[in-house]
CSV table of C-alpha atoms in Angstrom, one decimal:
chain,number,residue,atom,x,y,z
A,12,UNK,CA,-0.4,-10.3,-3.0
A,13,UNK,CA,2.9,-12.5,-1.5
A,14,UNK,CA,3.8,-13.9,1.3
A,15,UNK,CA,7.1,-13.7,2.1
A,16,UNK,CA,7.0,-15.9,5.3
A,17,UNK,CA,9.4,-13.5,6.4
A,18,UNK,CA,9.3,-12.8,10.1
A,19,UNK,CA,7.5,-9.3,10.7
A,20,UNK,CA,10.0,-7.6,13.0
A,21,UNK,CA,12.2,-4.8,11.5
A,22,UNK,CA,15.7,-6.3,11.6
A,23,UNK,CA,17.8,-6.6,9.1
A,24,UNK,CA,17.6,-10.0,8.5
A,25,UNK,CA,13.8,-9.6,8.3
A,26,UNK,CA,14.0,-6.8,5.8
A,27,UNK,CA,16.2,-8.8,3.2
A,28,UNK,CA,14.2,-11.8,3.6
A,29,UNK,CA,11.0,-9.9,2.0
A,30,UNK,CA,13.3,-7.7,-0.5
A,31,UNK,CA,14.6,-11.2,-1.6
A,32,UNK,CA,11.2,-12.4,-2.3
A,33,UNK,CA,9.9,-9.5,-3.9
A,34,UNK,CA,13.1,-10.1,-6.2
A,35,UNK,CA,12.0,-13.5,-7.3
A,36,UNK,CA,8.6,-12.9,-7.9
A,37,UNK,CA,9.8,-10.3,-9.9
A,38,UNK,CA,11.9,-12.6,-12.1
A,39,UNK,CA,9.2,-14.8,-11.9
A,40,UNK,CA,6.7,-12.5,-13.0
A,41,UNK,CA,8.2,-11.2,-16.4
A,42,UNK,CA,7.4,-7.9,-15.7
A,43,UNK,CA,8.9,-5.0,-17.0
A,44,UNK,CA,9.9,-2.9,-13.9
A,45,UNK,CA,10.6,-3.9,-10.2
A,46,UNK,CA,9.4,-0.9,-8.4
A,47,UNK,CA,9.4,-1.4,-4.3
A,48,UNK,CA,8.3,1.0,-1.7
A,49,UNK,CA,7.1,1.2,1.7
A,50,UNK,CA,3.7,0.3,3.1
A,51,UNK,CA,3.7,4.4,4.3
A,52,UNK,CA,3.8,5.4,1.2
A,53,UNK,CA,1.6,7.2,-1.0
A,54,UNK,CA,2.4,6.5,-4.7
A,55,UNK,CA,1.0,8.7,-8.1
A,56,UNK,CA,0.8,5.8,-10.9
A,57,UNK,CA,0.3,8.5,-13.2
A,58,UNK,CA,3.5,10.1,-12.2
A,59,UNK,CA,5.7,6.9,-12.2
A,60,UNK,CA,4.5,5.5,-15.5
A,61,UNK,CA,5.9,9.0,-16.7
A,62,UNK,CA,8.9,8.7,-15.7
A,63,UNK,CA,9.2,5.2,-16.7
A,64,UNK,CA,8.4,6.0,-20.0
A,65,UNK,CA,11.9,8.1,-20.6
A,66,UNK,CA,13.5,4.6,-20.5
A,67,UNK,CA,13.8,1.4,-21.8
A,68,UNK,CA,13.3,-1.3,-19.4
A,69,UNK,CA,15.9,-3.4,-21.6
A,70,UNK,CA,18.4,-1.2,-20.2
A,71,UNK,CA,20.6,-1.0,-17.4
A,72,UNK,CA,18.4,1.8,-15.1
A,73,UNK,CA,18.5,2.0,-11.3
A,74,UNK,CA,16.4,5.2,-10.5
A,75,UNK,CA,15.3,6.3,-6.6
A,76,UNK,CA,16.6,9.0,-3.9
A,77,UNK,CA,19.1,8.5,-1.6
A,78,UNK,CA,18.5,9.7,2.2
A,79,UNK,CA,22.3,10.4,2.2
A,80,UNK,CA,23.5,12.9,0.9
A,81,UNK,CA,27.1,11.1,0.0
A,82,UNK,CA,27.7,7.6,-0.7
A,83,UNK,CA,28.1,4.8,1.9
A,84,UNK,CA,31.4,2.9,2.6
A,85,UNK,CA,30.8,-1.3,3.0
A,86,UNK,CA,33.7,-3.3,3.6
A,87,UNK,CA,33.6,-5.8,0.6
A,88,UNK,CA,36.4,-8.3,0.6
A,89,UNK,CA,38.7,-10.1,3.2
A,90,UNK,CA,42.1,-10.5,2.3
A,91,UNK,CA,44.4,-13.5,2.7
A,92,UNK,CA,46.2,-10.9,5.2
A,93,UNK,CA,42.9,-10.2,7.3
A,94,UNK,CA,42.7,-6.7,5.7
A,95,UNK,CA,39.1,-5.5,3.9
A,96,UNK,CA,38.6,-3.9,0.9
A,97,UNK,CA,35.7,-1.4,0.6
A,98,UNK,CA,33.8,-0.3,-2.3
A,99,UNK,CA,31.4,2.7,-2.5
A,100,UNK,CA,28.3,3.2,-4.0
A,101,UNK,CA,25.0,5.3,-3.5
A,102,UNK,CA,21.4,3.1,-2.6
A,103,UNK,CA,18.1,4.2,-3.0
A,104,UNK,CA,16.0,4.9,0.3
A,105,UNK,CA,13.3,2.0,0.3
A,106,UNK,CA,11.5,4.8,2.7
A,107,UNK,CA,10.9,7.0,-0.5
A,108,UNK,CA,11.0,3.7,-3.2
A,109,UNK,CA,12.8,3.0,-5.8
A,110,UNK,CA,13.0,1.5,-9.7
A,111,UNK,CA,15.1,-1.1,-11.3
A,112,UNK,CA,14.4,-2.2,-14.8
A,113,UNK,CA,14.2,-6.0,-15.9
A,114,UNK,CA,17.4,-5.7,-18.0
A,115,UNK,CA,19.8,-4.7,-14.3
A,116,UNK,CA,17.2,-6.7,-12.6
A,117,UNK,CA,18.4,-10.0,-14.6
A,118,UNK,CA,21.9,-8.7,-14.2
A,119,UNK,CA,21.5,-9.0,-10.4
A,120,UNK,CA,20.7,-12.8,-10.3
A,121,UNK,CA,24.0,-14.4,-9.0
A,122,UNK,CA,24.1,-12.2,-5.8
A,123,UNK,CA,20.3,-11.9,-5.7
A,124,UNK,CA,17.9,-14.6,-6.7
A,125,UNK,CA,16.5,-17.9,-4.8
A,126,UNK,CA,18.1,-16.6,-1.9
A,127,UNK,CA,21.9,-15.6,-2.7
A,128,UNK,CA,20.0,-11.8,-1.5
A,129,UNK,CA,19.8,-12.8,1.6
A,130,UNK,CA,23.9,-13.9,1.8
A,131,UNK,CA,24.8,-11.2,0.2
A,132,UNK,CA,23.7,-8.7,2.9
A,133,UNK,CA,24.9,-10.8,5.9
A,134,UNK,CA,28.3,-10.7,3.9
A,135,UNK,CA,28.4,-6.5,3.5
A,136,UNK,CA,26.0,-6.7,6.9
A,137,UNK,CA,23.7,-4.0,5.3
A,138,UNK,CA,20.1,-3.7,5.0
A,139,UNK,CA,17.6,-4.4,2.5
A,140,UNK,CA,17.7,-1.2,0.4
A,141,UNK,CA,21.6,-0.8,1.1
A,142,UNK,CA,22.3,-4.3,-0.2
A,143,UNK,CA,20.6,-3.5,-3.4
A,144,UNK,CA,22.5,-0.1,-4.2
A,145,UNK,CA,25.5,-2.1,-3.3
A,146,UNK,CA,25.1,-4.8,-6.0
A,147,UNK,CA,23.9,-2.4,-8.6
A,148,UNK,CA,26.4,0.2,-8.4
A,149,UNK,CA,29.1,-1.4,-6.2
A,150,UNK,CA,29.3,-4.8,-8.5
A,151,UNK,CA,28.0,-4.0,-11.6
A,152,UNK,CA,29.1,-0.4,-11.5
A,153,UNK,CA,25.5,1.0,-12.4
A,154,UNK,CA,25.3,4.2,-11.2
A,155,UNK,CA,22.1,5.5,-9.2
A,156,UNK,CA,19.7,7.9,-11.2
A,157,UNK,CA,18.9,11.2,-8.4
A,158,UNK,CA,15.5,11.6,-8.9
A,159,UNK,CA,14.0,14.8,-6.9
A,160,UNK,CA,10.5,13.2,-7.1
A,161,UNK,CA,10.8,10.4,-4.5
A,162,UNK,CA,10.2,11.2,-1.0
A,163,UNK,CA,10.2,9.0,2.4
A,164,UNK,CA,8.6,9.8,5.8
A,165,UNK,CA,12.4,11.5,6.9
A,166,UNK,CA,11.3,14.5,4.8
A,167,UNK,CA,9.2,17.6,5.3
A,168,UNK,CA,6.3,17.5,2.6
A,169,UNK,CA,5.5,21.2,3.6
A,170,UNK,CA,8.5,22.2,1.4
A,171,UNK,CA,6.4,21.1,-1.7
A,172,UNK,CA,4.7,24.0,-3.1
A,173,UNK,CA,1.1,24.0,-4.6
A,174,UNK,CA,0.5,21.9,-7.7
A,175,UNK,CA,3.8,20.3,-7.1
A,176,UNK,CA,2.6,17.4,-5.1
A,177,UNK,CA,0.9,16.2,-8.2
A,178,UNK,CA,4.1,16.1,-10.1
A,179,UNK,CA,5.7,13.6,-7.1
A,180,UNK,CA,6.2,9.8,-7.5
A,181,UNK,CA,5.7,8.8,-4.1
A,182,UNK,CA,5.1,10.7,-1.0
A,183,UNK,CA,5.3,9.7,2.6
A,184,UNK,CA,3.7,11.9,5.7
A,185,UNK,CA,4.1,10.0,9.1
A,186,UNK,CA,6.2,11.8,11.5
A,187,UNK,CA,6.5,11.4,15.2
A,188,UNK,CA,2.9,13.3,16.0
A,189,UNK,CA,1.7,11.3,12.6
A,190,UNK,CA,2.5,8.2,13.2
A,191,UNK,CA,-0.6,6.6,10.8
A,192,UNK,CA,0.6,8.8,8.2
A,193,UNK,CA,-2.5,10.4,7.4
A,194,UNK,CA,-2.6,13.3,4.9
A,195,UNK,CA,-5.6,15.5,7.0
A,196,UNK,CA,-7.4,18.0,4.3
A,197,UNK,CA,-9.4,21.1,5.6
A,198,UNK,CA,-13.0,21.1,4.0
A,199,UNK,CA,-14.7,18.4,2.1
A,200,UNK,CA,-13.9,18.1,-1.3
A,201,UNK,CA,-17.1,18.7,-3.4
A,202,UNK,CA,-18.1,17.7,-7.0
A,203,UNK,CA,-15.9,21.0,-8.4
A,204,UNK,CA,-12.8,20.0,-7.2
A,205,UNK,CA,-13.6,16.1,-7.4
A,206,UNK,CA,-16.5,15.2,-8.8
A,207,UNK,CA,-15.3,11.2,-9.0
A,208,UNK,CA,-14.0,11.0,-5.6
A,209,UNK,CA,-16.9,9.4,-3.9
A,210,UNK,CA,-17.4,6.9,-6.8
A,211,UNK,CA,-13.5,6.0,-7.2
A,212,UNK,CA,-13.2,5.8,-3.3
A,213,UNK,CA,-16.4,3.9,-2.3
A,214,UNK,CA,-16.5,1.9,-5.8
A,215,UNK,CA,-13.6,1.6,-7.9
A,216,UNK,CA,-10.9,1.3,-5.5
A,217,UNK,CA,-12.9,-2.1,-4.3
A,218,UNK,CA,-12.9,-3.3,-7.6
A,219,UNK,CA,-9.6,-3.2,-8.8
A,220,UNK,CA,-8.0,-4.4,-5.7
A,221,UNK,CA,-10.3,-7.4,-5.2
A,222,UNK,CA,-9.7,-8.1,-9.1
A,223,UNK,CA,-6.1,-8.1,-7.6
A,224,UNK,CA,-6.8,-10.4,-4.6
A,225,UNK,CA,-9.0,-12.7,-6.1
A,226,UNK,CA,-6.9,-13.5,-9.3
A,227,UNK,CA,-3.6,-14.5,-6.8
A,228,UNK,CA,-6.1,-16.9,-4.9
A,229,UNK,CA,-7.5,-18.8,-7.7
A,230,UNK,CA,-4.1,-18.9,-9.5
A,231,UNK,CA,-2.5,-20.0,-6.1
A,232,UNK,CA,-6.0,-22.3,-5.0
A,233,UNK,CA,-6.5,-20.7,-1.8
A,234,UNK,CA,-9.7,-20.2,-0.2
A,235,UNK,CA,-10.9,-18.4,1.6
A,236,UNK,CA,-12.9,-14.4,2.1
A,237,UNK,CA,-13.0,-11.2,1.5
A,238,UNK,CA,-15.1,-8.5,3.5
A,239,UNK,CA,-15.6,-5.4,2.1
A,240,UNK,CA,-17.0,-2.2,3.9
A,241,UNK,CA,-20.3,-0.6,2.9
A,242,UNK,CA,-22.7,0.9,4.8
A,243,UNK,CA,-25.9,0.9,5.9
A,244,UNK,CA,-26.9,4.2,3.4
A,245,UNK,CA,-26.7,1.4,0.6
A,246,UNK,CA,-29.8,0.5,1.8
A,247,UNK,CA,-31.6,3.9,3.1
A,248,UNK,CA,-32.0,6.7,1.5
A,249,UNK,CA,-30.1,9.8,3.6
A,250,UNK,CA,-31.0,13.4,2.7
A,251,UNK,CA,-27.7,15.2,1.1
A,252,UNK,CA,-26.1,11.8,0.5
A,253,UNK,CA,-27.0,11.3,-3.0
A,254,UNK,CA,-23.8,10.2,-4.2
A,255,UNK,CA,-22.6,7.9,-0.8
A,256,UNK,CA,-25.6,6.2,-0.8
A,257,UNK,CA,-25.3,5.2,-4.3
A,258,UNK,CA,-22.0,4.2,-4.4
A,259,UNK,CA,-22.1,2.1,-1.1
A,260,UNK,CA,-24.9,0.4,-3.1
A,261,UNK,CA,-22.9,-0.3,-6.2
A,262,UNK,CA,-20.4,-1.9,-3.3
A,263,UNK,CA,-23.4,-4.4,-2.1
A,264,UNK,CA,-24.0,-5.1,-5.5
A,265,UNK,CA,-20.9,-5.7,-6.4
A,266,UNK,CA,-20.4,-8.1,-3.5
A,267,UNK,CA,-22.5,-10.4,-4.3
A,268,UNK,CA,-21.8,-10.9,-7.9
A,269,UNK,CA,-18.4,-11.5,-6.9
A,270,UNK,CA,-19.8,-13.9,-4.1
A,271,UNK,CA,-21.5,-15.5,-7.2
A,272,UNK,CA,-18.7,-15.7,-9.7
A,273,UNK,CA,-16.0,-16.2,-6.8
A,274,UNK,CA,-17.9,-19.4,-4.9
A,275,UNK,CA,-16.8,-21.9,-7.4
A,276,UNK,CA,-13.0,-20.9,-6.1
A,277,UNK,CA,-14.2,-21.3,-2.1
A,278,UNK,CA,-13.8,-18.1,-1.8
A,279,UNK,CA,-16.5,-16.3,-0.1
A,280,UNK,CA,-17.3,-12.6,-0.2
A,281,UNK,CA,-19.8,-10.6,2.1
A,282,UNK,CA,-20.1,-6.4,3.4
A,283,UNK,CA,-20.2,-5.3,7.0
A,284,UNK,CA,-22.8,-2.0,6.5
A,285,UNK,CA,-22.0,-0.1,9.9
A,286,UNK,CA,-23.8,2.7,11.0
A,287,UNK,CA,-22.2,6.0,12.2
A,288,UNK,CA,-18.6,4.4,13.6
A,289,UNK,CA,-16.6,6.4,16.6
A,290,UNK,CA,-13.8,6.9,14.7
A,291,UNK,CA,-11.9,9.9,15.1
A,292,UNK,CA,-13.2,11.5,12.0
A,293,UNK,CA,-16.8,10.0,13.3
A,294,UNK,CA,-16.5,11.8,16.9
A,295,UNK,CA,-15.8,15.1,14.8
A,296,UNK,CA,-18.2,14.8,12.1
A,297,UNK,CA,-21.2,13.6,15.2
A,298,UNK,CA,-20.0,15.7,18.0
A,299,UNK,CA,-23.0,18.3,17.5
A,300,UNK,CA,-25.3,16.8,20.4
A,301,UNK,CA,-28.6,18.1,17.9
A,302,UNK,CA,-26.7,16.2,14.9
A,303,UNK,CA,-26.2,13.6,16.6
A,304,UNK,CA,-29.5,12.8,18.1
A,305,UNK,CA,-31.5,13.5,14.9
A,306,UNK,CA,-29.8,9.8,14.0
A,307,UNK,CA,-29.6,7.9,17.5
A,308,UNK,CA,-33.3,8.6,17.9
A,309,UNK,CA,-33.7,6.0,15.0
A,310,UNK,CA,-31.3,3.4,16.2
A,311,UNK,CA,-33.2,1.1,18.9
A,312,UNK,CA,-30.1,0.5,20.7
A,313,UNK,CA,-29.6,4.4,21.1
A,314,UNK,CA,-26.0,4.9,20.7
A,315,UNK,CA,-23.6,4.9,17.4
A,316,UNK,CA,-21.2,2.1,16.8
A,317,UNK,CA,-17.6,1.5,18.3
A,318,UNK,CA,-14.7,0.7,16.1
A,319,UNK,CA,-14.5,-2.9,18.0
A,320,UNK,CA,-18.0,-3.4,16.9
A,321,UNK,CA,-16.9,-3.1,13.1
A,322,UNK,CA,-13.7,-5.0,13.3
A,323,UNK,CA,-15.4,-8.3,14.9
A,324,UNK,CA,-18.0,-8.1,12.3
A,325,UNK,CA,-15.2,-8.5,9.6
A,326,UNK,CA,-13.5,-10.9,11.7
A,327,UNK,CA,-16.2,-13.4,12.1
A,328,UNK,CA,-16.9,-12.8,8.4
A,329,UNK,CA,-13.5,-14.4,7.6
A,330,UNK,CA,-13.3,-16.8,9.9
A,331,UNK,CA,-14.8,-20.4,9.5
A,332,UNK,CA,-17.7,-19.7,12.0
A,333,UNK,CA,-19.4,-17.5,8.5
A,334,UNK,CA,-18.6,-21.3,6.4
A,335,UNK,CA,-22.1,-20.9,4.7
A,336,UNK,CA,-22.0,-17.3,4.3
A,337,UNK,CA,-21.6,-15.2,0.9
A,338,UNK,CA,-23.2,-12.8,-0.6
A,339,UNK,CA,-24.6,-11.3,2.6
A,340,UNK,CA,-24.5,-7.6,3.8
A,341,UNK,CA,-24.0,-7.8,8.1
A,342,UNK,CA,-25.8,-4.9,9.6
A,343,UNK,CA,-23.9,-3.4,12.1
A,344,UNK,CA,-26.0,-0.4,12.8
A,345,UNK,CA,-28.0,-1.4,16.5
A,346,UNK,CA,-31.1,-1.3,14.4
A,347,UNK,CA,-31.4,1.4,12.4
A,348,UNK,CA,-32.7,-0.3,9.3
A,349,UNK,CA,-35.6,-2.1,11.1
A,350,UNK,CA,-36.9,1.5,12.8
């Protein structure tokens, strides 16, 4: 986790700022691979380690797809006449990502590191992603690797066939009716077509990222808390929801042995267990009046919880008003546990 301290708009200047971060962390780092892409996109580990592995990350490799389908003029140079010179060169879309191996990465550093990025696009006045293909292919005469198997929100994912989403790097689905750019899958995927979902989901995906988190904030000393989101089937048992309600209570368990092992760092770590939560999935899933009233019958305060009601939970969990609290599961659920 980094922050940039870049400003949050999308301008230019904004954009560049975080893309010359990410570049020195990189160098910073030792990885072997700088690999950015968009907070909209979707990306298949599996997939990109793959096509990783055809190279060495000792060589000169720039790999991505361009949104263009031709490359992109910048003026370069300014004369002692007044007169420009342009160079050409193909960039990457940072919509659909992009790779750049530590041996061009290091090659970059005099228009690139501890801030020459930044001067370097207000010289060519390009963005983030632009700035980068015109370094690499521009001045060090790089060229671009295509690759078919990167994709950004401009495209339209219904062109992939079948199977062959699996075989894709990154994927993207916002469009102007999608603007969440949120994948929606008719059916529930059962224990044939997935039978780790739930477990990877509910479970693992909490405990690799908050390995993630919580290493940065001890190495950095910052303290502070992380909330995770359970539920309150970690703590009642719910006909037909074998594996949710074992999973959520994995989650509470986890919690507070992180709590445990993470309070020595002031950090604190606690779960919000909500009830059924108005979402829009939640509204589908509870719109059934008889479904519905099975379960608000056994919540005292007779009604299901709103969004709002979840989100201040979490925010008074990380905020100094919870100081003395780790470990802890918040019910938000009007109830239902003590009926």
């Amino acid at each position: 986790m980094i922050n940039t301290n870049c400003s949050a708009v999308h301008t230019r200047q904004a954009l560049c700022c975080k893309m010359s971060v990410e570049y020195d962390k990189f160098l910073e780092s030792g990885q072997k691979w700088f690999c950015h892409v968009d907070d909209d996109n979707y990306v298949n580990p599996r997939t990109l380690l793959h096509l990783l592995s055809a190279f060495s990350h000792s060589q000169d490799v720039y790999v991505g797809r361009p949104s263009l389908d031709h490359p992109i003029e910048a003026a370069d140079h300014v004369q002692s006449d007044g007169s420009k010179t342009t160079v050409k060169f193909w960039f990457a879309t940072g919509g659909a990502g992009f790779c750049i191996s530590r041996g061009l990465a290091l090659k970059m550093s005099p228009w690139a590191s501890l801030g020459n990025f930044i001067s370097t696009a207000e010289r060519v006045r390009l963005p983030d992603d632009c700035t980068i293909g015109y370094i690499i292919e521009g001045l060090l005469e790089v060229k671009l690797l295509h690759s078919p198997l990167f994709h950004s929100h401009l495209e339209n994912l219904q062109r992939l066939q079948g199977e062959s989403v699996l075989q894709q790097v990154t994927l993207s689905y916002g469009d102007p009716e999608n603007k969440h750019n949120v994948v929606s899958v008719g059916g529930v995927f059962g224990l044939q077509q997935d039978p780790t979902r739930s477990l990877d989901v509910n479970f693992g995906a909490v405990l690799h990222v908050s390995q993630i988190v919580a290493r940065q904030m001890i190495k950095q000393g910052v303290a502070g808390a992380i909330v995770n989101v359970s539920s309150q089937a970690s703590q009642r048992a719910l006909r037909d929801h074998a594996v949710y309600c074992s999973t959520k209570s994995a989650l509470d368990m986890l919690t507070k042995v992180m709590a445990m092992e993470l309070g020595p760092h002031k950090i604190r770590v606690n779960t919000v267990n909500p009830t059924v939560v108005m979402t829009d999935m939640g509204r589908i899933n509870w719109s059934d009046p008889q479904k519905s009233a099975a379960m608000i019958n056994r919540i005292p305060l007779g009604k299901f919880a709103e969004v709002d009601d979840v989100v201040n939970s979490v925010l008074f969990l990380l905020s100094g008003k919870s100081a003395m609290t780790t470990g802890s599961s918040l019910m938000v659920d009007g109830g239902f546990l003590v009926s």
